Tab-separated table of C-alpha atoms and ligand atoms in Angstrom:
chain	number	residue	atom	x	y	z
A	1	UNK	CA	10.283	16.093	1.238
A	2	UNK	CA	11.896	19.447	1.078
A	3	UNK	CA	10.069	22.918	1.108
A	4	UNK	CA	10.881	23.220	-2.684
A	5	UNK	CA	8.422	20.863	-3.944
A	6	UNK	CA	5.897	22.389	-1.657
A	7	UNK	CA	6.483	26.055	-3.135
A	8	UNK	CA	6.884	24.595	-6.728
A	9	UNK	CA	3.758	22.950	-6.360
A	10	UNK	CA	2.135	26.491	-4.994
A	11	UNK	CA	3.579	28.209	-8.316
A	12	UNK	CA	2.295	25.882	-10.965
A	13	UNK	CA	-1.168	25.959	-9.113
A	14	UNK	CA	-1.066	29.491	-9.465
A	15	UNK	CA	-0.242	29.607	-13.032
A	16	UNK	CA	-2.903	26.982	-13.790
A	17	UNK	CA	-5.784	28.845	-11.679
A	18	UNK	CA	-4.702	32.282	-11.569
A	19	UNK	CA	-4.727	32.588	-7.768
A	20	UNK	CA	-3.134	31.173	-4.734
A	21	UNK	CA	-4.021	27.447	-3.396
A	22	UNK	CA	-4.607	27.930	0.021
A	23	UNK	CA	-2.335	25.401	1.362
A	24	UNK	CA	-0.252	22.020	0.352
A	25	UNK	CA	-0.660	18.284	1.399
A	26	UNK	CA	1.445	15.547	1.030
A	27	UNK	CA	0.814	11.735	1.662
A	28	UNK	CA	3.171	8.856	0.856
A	29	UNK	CA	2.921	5.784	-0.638
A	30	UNK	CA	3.496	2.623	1.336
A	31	UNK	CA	5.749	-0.851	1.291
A	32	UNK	CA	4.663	-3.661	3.521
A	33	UNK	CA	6.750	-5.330	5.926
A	34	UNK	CA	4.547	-8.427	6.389
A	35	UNK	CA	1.315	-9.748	6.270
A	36	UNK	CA	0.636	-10.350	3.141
A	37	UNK	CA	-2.910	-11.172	1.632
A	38	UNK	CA	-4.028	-11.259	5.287
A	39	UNK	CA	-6.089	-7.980	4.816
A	40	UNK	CA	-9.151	-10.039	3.435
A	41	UNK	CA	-9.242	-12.408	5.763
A	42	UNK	CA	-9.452	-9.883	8.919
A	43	UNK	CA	-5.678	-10.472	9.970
A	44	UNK	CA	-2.428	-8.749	10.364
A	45	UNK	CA	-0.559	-6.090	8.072
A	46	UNK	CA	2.538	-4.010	8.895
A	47	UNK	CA	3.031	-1.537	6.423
A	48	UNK	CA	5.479	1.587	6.674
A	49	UNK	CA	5.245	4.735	4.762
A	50	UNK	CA	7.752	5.462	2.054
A	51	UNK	CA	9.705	9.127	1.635
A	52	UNK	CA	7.695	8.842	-1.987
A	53	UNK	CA	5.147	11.343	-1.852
A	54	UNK	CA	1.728	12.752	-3.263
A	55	UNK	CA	1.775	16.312	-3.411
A	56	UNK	CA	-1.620	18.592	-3.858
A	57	UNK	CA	-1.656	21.743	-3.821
A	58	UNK	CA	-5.441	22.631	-3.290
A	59	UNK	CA	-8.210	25.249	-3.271
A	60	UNK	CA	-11.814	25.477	-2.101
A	61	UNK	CA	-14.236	26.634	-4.402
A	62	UNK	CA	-18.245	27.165	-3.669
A	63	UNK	CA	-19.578	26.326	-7.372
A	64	UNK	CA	-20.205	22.726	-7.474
A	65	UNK	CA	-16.886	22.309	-9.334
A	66	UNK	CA	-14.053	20.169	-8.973
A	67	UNK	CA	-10.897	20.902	-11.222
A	68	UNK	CA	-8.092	18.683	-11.284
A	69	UNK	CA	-4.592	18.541	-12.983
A	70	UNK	CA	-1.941	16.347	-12.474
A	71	UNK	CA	2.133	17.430	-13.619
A	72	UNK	CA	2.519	13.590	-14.030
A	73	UNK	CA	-0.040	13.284	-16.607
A	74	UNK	CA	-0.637	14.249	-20.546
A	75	UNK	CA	-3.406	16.817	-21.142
A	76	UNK	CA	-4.610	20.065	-18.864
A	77	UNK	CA	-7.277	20.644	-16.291
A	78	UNK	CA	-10.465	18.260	-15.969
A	79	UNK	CA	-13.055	19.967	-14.942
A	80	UNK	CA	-16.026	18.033	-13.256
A	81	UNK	CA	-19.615	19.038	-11.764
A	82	UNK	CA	-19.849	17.951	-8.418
A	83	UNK	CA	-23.683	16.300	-8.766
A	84	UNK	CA	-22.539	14.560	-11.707
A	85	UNK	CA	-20.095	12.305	-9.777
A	86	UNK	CA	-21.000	9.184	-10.213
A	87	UNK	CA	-19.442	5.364	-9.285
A	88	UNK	CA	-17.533	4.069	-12.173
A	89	UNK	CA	-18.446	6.701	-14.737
A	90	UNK	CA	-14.498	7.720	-15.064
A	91	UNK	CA	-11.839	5.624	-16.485
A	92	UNK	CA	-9.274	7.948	-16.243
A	93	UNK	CA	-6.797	8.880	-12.820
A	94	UNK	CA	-9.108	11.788	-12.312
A	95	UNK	CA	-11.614	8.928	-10.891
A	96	UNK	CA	-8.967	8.680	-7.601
A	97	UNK	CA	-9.576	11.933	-6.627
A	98	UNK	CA	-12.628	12.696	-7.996
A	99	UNK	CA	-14.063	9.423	-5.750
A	100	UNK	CA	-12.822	11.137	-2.695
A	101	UNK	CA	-15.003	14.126	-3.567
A	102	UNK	CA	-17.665	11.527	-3.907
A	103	UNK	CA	-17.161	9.450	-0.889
A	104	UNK	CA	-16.642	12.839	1.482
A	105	UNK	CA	-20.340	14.040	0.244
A	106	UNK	CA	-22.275	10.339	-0.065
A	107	UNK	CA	-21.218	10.616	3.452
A	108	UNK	CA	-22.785	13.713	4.421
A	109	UNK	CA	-19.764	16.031	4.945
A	110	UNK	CA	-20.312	19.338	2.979
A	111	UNK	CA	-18.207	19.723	0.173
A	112	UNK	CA	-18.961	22.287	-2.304
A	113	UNK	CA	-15.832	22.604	-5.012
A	114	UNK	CA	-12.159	22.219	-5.252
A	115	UNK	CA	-9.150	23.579	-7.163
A	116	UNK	CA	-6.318	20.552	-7.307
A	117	UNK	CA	-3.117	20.561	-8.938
A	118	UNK	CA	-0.677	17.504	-7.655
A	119	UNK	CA	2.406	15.707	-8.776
A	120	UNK	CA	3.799	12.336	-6.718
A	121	UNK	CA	7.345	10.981	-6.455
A	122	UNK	CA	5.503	7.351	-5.751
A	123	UNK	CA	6.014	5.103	-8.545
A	124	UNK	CA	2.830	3.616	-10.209
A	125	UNK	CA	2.286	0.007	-10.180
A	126	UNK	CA	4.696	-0.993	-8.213
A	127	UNK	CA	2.664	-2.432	-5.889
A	128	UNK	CA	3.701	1.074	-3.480
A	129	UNK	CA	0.649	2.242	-3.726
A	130	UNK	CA	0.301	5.732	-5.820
A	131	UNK	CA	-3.008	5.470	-5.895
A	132	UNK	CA	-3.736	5.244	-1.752
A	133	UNK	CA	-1.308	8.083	-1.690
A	134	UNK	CA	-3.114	10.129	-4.445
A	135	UNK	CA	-6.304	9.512	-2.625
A	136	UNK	CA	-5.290	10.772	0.554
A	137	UNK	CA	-3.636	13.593	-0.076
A	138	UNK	CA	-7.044	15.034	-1.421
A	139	UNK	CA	-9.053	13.589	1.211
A	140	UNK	CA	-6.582	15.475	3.930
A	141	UNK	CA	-6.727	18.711	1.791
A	142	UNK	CA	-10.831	18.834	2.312
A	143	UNK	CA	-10.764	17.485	5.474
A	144	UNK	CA	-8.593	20.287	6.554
A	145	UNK	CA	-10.453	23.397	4.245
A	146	UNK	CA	-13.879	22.042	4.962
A	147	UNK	CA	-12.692	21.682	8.802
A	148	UNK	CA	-14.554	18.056	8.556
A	149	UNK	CA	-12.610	17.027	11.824
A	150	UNK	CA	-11.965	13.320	10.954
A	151	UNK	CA	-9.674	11.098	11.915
A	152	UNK	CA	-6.546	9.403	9.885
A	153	UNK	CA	-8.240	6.041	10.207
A	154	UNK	CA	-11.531	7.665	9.138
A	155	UNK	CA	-10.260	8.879	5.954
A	156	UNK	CA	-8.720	6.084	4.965
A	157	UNK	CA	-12.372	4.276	5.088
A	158	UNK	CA	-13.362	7.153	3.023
A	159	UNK	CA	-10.341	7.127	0.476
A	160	UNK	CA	-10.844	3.127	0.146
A	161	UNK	CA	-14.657	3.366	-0.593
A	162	UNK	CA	-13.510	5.664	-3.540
A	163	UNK	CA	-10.995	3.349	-4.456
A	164	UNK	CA	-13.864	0.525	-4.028
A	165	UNK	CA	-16.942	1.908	-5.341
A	166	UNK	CA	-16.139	5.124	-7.584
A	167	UNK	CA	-13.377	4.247	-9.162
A	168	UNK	CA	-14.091	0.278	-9.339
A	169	UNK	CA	-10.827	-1.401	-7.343
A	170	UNK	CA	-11.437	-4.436	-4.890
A	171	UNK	CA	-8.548	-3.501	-2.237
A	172	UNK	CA	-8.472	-3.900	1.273
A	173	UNK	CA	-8.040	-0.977	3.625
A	174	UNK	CA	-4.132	-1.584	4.702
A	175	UNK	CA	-2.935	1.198	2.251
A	176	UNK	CA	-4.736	4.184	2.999
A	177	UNK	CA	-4.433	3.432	6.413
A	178	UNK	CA	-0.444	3.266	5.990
A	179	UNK	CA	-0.555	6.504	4.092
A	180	UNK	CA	-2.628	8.179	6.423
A	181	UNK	CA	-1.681	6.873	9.698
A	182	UNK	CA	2.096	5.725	9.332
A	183	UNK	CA	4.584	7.650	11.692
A	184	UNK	CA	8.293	8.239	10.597
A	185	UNK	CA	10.877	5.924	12.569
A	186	UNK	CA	7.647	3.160	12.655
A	187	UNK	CA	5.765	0.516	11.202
A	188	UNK	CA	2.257	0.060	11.345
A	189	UNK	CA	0.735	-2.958	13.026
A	190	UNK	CA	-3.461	-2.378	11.776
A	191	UNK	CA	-5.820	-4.979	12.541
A	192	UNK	CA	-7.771	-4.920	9.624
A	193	UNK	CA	-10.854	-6.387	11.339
A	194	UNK	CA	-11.699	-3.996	13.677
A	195	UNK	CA	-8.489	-1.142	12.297
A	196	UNK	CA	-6.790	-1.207	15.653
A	197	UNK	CA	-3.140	-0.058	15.320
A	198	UNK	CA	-0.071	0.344	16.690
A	199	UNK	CA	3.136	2.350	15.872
A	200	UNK	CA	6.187	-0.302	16.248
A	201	UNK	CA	9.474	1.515	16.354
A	202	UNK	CA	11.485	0.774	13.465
A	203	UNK	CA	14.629	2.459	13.291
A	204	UNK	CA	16.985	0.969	10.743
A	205	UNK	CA	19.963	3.409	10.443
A	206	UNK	CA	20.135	3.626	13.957
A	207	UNK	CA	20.659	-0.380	13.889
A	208	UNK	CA	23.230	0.035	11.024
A	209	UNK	CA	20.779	-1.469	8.993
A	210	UNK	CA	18.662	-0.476	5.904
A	211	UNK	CA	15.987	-1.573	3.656
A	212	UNK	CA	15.943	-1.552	0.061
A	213	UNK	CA	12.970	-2.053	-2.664
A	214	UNK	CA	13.288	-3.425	-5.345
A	215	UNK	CA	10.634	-2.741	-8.485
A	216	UNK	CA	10.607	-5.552	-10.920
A	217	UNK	CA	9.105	-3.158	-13.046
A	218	UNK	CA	6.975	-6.632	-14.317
A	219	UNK	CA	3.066	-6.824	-14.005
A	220	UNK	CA	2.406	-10.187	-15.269
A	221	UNK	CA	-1.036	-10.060	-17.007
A	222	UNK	CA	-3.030	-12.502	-15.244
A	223	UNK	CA	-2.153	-10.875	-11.652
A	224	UNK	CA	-6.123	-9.446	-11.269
A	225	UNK	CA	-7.736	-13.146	-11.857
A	226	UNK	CA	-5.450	-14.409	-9.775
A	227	UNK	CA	-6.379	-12.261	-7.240
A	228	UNK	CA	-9.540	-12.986	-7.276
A	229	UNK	CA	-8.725	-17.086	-7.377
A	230	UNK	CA	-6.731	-16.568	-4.422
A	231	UNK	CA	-9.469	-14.041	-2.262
A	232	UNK	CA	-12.695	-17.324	-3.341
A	233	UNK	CA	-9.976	-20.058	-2.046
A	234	UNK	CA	-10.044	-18.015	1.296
A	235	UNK	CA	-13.452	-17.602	1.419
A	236	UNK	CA	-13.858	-21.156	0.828
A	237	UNK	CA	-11.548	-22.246	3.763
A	238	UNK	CA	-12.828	-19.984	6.524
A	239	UNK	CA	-16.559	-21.779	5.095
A	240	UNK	CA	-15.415	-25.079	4.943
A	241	UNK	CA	-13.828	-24.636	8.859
A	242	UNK	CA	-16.529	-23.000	9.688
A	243	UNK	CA	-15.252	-19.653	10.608
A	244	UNK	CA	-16.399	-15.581	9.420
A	245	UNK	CA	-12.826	-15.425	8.756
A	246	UNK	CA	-9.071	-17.340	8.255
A	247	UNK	CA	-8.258	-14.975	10.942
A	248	UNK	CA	-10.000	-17.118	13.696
A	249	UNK	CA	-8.196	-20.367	12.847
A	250	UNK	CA	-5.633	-19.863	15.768
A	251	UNK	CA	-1.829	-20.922	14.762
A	252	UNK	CA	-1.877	-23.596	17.404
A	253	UNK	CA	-5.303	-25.010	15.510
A	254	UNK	CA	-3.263	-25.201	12.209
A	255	UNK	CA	-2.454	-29.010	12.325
A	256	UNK	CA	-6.498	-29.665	13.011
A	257	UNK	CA	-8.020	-27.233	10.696
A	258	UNK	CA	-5.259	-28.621	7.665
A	259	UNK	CA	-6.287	-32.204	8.483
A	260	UNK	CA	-10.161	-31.002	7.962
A	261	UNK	CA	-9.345	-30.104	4.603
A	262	UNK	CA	-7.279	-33.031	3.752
A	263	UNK	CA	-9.008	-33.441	0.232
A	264	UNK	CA	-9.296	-29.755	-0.605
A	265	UNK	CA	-5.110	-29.513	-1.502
A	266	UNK	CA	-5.643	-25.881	-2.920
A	267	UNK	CA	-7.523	-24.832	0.155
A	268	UNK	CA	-4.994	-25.758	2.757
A	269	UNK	CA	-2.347	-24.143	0.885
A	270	UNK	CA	-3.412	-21.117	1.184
A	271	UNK	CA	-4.777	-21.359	4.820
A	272	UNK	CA	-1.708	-22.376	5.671
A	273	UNK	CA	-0.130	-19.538	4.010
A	274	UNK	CA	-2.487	-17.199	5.857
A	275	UNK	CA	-2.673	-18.771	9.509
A	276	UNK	CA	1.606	-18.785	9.360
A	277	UNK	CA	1.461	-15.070	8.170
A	278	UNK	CA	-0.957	-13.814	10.731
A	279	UNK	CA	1.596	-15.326	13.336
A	280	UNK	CA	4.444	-14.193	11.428
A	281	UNK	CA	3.425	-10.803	11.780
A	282	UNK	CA	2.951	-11.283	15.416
A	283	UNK	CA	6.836	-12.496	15.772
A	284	UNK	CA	8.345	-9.321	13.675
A	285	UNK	CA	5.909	-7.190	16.248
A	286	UNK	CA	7.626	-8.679	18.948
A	287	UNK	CA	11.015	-9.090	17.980
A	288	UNK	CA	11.004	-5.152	16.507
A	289	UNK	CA	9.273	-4.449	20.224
A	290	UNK	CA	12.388	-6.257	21.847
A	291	UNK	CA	14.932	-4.349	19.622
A	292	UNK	CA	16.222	-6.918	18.033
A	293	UNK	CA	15.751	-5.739	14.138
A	294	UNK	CA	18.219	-8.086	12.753
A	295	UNK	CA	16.679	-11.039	13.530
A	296	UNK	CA	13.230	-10.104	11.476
A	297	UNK	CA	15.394	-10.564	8.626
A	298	UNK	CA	14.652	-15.102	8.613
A	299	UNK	CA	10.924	-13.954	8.926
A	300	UNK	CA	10.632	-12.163	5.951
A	301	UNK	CA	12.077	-14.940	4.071
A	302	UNK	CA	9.894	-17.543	5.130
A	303	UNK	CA	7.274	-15.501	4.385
A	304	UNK	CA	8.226	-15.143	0.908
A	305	UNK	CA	8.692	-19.307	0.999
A	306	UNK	CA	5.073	-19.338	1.528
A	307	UNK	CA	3.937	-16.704	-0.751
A	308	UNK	CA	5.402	-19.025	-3.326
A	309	UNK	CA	5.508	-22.367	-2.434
A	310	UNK	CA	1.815	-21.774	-0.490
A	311	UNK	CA	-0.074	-19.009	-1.993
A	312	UNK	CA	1.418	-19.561	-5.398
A	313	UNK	CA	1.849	-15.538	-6.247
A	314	UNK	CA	5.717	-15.225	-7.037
A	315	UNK	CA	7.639	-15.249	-10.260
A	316	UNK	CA	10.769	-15.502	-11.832
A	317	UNK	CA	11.518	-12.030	-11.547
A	318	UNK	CA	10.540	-11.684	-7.445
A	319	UNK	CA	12.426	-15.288	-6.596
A	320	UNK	CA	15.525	-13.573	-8.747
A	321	UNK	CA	15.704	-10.397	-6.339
A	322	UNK	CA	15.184	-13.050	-3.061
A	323	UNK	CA	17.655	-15.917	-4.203
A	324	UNK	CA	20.257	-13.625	-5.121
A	325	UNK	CA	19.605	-10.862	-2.229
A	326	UNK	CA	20.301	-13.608	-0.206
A	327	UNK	CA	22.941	-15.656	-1.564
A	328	UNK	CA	24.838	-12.045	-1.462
A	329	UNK	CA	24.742	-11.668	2.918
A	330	UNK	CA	20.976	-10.064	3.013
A	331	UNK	CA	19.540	-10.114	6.526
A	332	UNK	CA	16.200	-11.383	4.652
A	333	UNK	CA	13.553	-10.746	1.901
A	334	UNK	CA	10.585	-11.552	0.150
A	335	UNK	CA	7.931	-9.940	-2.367
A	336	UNK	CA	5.463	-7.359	-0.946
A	337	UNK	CA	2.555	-6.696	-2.470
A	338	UNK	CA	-0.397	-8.732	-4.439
A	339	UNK	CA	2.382	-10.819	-6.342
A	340	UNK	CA	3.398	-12.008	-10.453
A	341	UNK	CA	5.605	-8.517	-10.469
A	342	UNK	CA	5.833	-5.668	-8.076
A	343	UNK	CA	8.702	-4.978	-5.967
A	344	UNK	CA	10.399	-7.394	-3.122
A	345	UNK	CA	12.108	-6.097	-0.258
A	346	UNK	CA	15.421	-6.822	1.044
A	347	UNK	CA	16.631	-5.970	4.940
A	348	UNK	CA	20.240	-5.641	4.737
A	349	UNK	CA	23.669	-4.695	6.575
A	350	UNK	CA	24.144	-0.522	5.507
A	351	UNK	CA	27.477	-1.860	4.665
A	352	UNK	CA	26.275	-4.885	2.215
A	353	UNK	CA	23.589	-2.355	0.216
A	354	UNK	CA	26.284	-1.647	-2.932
A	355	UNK	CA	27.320	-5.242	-2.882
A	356	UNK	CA	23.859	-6.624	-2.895
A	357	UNK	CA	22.454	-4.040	-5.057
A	358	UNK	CA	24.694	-4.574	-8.115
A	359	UNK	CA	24.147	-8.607	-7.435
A	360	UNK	CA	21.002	-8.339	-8.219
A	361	UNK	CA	21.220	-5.896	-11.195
A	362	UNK	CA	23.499	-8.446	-12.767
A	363	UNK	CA	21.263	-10.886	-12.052
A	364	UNK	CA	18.348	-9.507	-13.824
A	365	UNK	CA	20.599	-8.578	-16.763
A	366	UNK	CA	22.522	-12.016	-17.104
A	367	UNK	CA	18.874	-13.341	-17.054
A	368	UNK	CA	17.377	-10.928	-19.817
A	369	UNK	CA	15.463	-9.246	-17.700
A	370	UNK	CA	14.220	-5.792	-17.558
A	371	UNK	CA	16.639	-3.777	-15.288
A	372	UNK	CA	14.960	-2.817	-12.222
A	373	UNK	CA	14.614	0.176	-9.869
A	374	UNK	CA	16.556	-0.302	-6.538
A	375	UNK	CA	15.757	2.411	-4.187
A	376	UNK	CA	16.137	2.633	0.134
A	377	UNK	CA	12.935	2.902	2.038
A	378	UNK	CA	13.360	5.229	4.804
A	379	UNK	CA	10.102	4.772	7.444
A	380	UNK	CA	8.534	7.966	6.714
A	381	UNK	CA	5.953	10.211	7.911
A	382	UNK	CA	1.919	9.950	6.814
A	383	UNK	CA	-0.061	11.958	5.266
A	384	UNK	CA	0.243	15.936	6.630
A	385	UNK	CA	-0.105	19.717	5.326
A	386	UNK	CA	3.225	20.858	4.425
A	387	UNK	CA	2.315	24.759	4.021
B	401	ADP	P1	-0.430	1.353	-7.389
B	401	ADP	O1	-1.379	1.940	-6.409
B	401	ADP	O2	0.098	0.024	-6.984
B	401	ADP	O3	0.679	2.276	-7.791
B	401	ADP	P2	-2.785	1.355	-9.012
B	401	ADP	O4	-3.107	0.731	-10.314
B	401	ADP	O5	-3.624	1.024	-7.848
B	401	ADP	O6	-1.243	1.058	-8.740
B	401	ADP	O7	-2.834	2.940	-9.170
B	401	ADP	C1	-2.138	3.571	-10.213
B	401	ADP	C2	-3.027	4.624	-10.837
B	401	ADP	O8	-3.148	5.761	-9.949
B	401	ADP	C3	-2.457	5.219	-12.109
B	401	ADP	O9	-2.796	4.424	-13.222
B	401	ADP	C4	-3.150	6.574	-12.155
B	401	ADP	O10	-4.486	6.459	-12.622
B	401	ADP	C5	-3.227	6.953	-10.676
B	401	ADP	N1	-2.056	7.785	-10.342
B	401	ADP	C6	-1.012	7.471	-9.553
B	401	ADP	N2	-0.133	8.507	-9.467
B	401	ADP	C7	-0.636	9.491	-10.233
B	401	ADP	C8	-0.209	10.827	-10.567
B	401	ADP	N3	0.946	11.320	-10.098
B	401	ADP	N4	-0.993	11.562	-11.369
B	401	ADP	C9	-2.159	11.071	-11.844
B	401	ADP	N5	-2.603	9.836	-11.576
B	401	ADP	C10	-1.868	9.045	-10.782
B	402	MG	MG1	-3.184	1.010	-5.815
C-alpha cells in the first residue's frame, strides 16, 4: 500500500466535496488458511489479511448526512439522511457502509454525518472478502473522528451486524475480525465462540516459501441454498448429539458421536468434516508455532479432501486448481471460502510458483474454462489510518 493511493484518494475526495477529508483508512480483505465452515459451529478459523485493500478517504460532518462515493462504481455521490437508515431498505453497495453508520448509532455511539469517498484493490466475489474490508474501513474512519475508543474485535461485531441485519447477509464474524485484527507476518487463530485470538507467525518468504490464490472467477448459482443446506445439517448434528454446538464433539469423540448418527449419512458427513477441521486447525497452529511451515502444506490438502468428499462444496473448477497444483510439486492446497467457485489456495516452493502457475492456467484453458486470476498473498497488515 504505497503513500500514492493514500494522497490520490485525498485529491479525488477533494474534488468530489470541495474540501479536505480529514484523514485516510485502509483495511484489507482476507484469505483463510483453514477452518473452513467452522465459524457457525463455534470452532476454529485462521484467516490472514491480504495486501488488497479498502481505501476511504473520510470526513465528519454534523448534519445528519452521510455521503458516499465509490471510484469502483457507476454513478456519483449517494447522499443519505442519517434517521432514515433503516435494515434492508438499500440494495445497492452503499448498504455496506451505510450499515456501519447504522450499527455505530443503534449502538449508542454518537455519530452525526460523514463525507466518504473509497476505492479497494480487493476483488469482489472472490470469496476475499471486499465487503468485510469495505465495512471496516468506514467503521475505523468513525471510530477514529468520533474518538469512539473501540477495540478491533469490537468493530468487527459492529461491521458484521451491518453486514447481518442492514444490509441482509448471514456471515459469521471470521472476516471482519481478519480485516480488523490481522497483523502482517501472521495468521489469525479467532475462536469464534467466545473471539479469542492469537497472532501465529507466518513468515513465508523468510521460509523460501509463498502462497498463491487462485480466483476461479466461477460463482456457481446455487452456492447461497447450499449454504444454508449445509449451516441446518450442522444444526441438526450438534441437536441430534446433543450438544449447543459441533464444536463440543471433541476429535477423540469422533468414532462415538459418527456411530450415533449411523442412519443420518448426510449428518455425519458433515460432522465429520467439521470435528477433523476444528483439529486440523489446531495441527497448522502448532506446526506454524514449531516453525515448521512446510509441513502445513498435507493439511491443507486434506482439508480440501473433506470439503469435497465430506461437506460436498467443491467443483470442477476448485478440484482443477488442487489436482493440478499438486500434481505440479505444490507443498499443498485446497478451496477457501464458502465453496461451488471462489478462489483455492496453493502453498508452494518460491522457486515452483512460475511452474505451477502456468500448470494450472493451461489447465483451465485445455478444459474450457474461464482463465483465472493467480495472484501471491503476502500476510498483511489490518485495518489502520494511513494519513
Ligand atoms: P465478497 O465479500 O466475497 O467479495 P460479497 O458479495 O460479500 O463478496 O460483497 C461484494 C459486494 O461488496 C459488492 O457487490 C459491492 O456491493 C460491495 N463492494 C465491494 N467492493 C466495493 C467497492 N470497491 N465499491 C463499492 N462497493 C463494493
Ligand atoms: Mg463478503
Amino acid at each position: 500500500m504505497s503513500e500514492a493511493v493514500a494522497v490520490a484518494v485525498a485529491e479525488r475526495f477533494r474534488e468530489l466535496y470541495g474540501a479536505d477529508p480529514d484523514g485516510v483508512w485502509a483495511a484489507p480483505g482476507r484469505v483463510n488458511l483453514i477452518g473452513e465452515h467452522t465459524d457457525y459451529n463455534d470452532g476454529f478459523v485462521m484467516p490472514f489479511a491480504l495486501p488488497h485493500v479498502a481505501v476511504a478517504a473520510v470526513a465528519r460532518r454534523a448534519d445528519g448526512v452521510l455521503r458516499l462515493h465509490s471510484a469502483d462504481i457507476e454513478g456519483g455521490v449517494v447522499e443519505l439522511r442519517l434517521d432514515e437508515l433503516a435494515p434492508q431498505s438499500d440494495r445497492n453497495w452503499t448498504a455496506y457502509p451505510a450499515g456501519v453508520v447504522w450499527a455505530l448509532r443503534d449502538a449508542g455511539h454518537d455519530v452525526t454525518g460523514a463525507d466518504v469517498h473509497l476505492t479497494s484493490s480487493v476483488p469482489t466475489g472472490a470469496g476475499l472478502s471486499s465487503s468485510a474490508a469495505l465495512e471496516v474501513v468506514v467503521a475505523l474512519a468513525l471510530n477514529d473522528l468520533y474518538a469512539l475508543d473501540l477495540e478491533g474485535r469490537q468493530l468487527a461485531r459492529l461491521c458484521q451486524r451491518a453486514e447481518n441485519v442492514y444490509v441482509g447477509a448471514p456471515t459469521g464474524i471470521m472476516d471482519q475480525t481478519a480485516s480488523a485484527c490481522c497483523e502482517t507476518g501472521h495468521a489469525l487463530f479467532l475462536d469464534t465462540r467466545d473471539l479469542s485470538q492469537r497472532q501465529i507467525p507466518f513468515d513465508l518468504a523468510a521460509e523460501g516459501m509463498r502462497l498463491l490464490v487462485v480466483d476461479t472467477r466461477v460463482k456457481h448459482a446455487h452456492s447461497d441454498g447450499e449454504y444454508g443446506k449445509r449451516r441446518a445439517g450442522c444444526e441438526k448434528g450438534a441437536a441430534l448429539l446433543g450438544v449447543d454446538a459441533l464444536r463440543d464433539v471433541p476429535f477423540d469423540g469422533l468414532a462415538a458421536a459418527l456411530e450415533r448418527l449411523a442412519d443420518e449419512e448426510e449428518v455425519r458427513r458433515l460432522v465429520r468434516h467439521v470435528v477433523t477441521e476444528d483439529e486440523r486447525v489446531e495441527r497448522v497452529v502448532s506446526l506454524l508455532e514449531e516453525g515448521d511451515t512446510r509441513a502445513i502444506g498435507p493439511v491443507l490438502t486434506e482439508g480440501h479432501a473433506s470439503l469435497r468428499d465430506d461437506f460436498r462444496i467443491s467443483c470442477p473448477e476448485l478440484d482443477l486448481v488442487v489436482d493440478t497444483a499438486l500434481s505440479a510439486g505444490a507443498l499443498g492446497a485446497r478451496m477457501t471460502g464458502g465453496g461451488f467457485g471462489g478462489s483455492a489456495i496453493v502453498l508452494a516452493q518460491a522457486a515452483d510458483v512460475d511452474t505451477l502457475t502456468k500448470a494450472v492456467e493451461e489447465a483451465f484453458a485445455a478444459a474450457g474454462f474461464t482463465a483465472p486470476r493467480v495472484f501471491e498473498a503476502v500476510p498483511s497488515a489490518g485495518a489502520r489510518r494511513i494519513s
